[in-house]
PDB file of C-alpha atoms in Angstrom:
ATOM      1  CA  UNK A   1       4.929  -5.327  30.352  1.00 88.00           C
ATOM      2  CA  UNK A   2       7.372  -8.372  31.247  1.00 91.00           C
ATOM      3  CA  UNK A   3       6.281 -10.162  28.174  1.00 94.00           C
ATOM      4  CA  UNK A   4       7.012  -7.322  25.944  1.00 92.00           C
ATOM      5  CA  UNK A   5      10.230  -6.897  27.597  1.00 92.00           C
ATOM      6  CA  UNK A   6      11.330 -10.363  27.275  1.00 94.00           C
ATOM      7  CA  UNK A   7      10.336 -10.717  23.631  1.00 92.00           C
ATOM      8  CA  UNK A   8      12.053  -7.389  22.753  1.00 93.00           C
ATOM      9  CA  UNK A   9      15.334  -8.817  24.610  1.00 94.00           C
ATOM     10  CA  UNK A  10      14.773 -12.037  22.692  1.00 94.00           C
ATOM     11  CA  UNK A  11      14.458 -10.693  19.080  1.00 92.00           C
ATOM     12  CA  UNK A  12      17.880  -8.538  20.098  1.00 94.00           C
ATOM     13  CA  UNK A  13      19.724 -11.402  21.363  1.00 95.00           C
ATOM     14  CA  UNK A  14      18.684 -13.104  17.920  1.00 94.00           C
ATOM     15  CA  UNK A  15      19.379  -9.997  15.923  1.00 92.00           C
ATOM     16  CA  UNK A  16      22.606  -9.356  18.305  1.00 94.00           C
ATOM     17  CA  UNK A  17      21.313  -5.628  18.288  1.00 94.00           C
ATOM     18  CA  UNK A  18      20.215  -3.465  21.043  1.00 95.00           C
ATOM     19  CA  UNK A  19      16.490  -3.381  22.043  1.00 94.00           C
ATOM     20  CA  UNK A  20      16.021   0.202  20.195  1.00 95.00           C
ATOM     21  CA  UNK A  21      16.956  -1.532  17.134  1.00 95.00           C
ATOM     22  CA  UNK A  22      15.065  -4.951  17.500  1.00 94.00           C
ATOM     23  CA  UNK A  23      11.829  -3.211  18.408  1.00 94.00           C
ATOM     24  CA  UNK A  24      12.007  -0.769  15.252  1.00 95.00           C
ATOM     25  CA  UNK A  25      13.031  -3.403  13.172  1.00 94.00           C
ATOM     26  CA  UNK A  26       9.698  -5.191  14.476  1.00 94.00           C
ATOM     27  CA  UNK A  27       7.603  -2.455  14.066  1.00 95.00           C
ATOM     28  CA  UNK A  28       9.124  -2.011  10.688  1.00 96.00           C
ATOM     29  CA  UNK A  29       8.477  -5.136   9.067  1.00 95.00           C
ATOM     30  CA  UNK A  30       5.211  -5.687  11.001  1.00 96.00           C
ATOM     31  CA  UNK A  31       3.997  -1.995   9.398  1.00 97.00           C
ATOM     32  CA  UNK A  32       5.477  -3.155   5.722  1.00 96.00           C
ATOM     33  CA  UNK A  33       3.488  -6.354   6.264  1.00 95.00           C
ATOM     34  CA  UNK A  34       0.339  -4.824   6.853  1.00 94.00           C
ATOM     35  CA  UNK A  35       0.554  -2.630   4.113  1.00 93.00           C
ATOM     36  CA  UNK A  36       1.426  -4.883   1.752  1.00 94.00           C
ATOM     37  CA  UNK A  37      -2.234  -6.818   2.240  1.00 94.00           C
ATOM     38  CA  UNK A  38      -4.782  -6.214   0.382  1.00 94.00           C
ATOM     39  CA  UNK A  39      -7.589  -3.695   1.837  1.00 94.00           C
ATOM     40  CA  UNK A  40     -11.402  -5.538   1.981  1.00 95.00           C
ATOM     41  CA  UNK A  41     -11.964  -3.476  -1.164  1.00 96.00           C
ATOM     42  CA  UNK A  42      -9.511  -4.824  -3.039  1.00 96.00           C
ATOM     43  CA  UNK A  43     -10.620  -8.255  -2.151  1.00 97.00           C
ATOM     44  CA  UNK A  44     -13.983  -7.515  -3.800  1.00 97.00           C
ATOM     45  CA  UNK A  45     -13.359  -6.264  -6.693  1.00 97.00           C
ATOM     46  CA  UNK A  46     -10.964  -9.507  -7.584  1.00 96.00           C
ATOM     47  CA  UNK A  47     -13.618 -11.607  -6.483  1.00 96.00           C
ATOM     48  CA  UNK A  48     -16.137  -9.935  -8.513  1.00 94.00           C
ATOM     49  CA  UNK A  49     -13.937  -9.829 -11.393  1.00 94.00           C
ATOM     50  CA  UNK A  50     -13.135 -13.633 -11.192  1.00 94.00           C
ATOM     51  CA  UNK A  51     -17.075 -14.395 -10.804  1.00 91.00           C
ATOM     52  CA  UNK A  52     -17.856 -12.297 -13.672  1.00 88.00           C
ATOM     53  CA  UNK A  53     -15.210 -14.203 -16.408  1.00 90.00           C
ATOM     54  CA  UNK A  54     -15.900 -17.303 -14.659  1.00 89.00           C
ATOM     55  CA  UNK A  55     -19.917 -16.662 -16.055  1.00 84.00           C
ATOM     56  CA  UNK A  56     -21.514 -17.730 -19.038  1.00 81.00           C
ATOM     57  CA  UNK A  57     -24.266 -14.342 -19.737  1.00 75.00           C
ATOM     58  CA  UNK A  58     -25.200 -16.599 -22.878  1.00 79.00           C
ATOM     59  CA  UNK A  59     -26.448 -19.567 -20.777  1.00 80.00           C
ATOM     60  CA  UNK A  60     -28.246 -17.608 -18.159  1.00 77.00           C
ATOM     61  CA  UNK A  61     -32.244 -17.272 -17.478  1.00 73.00           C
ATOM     62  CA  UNK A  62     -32.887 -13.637 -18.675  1.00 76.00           C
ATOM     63  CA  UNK A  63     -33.907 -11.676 -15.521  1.00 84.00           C
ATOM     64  CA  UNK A  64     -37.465 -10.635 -16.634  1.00 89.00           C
ATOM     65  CA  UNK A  65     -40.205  -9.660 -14.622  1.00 92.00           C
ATOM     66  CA  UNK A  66     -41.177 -13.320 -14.128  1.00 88.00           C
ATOM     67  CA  UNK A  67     -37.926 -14.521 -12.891  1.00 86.00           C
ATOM     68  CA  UNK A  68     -37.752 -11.695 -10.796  1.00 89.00           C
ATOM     69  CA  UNK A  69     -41.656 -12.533  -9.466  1.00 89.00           C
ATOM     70  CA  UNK A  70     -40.258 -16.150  -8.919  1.00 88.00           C
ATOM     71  CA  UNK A  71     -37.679 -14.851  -6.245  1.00 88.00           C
ATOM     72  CA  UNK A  72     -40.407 -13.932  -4.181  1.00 91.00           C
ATOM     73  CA  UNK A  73     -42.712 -17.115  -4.685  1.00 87.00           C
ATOM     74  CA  UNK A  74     -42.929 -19.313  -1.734  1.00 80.00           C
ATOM     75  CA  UNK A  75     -43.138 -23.064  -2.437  1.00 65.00           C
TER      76      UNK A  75
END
């Protein structure tokens, strides 16, 4: 592609390397980049972790069979 081309022969004339270089260079850091974020997994598990020391058990409505029945009730 002439757009690939012309950014690998950019990146080289930046990096004053040959194209081989720049483009594994790019792949490189683009691959360590990737890996470096967190998987979806990962992002659950913080956020569940924050919401649960963020809560307050003692101030909550106890989850009976009435509260659970109120779910369900349509007003």
């Amino acid at each position: 592609m002439p757009e690939t081309d012309a950014l690998a022969r950019r990146v080289a004339a930046l990096k004053r390397t040959g194209l081989t270089e720049a483009v594994h260079a790019a792949l490189k850091h683009e691959l360590e980049r990737e890996q470096a974020r967190p998987s979806l997994v990962e992002i659950g598990v913080r956020f569940c972790r924050d919401l649960r020391a963020r809560g307050k058990p003692d101030h909550g409505r106890p989850a009976d069979k009435a509260f659970r029945d109120s779910l369900y009730e349509n007003d």
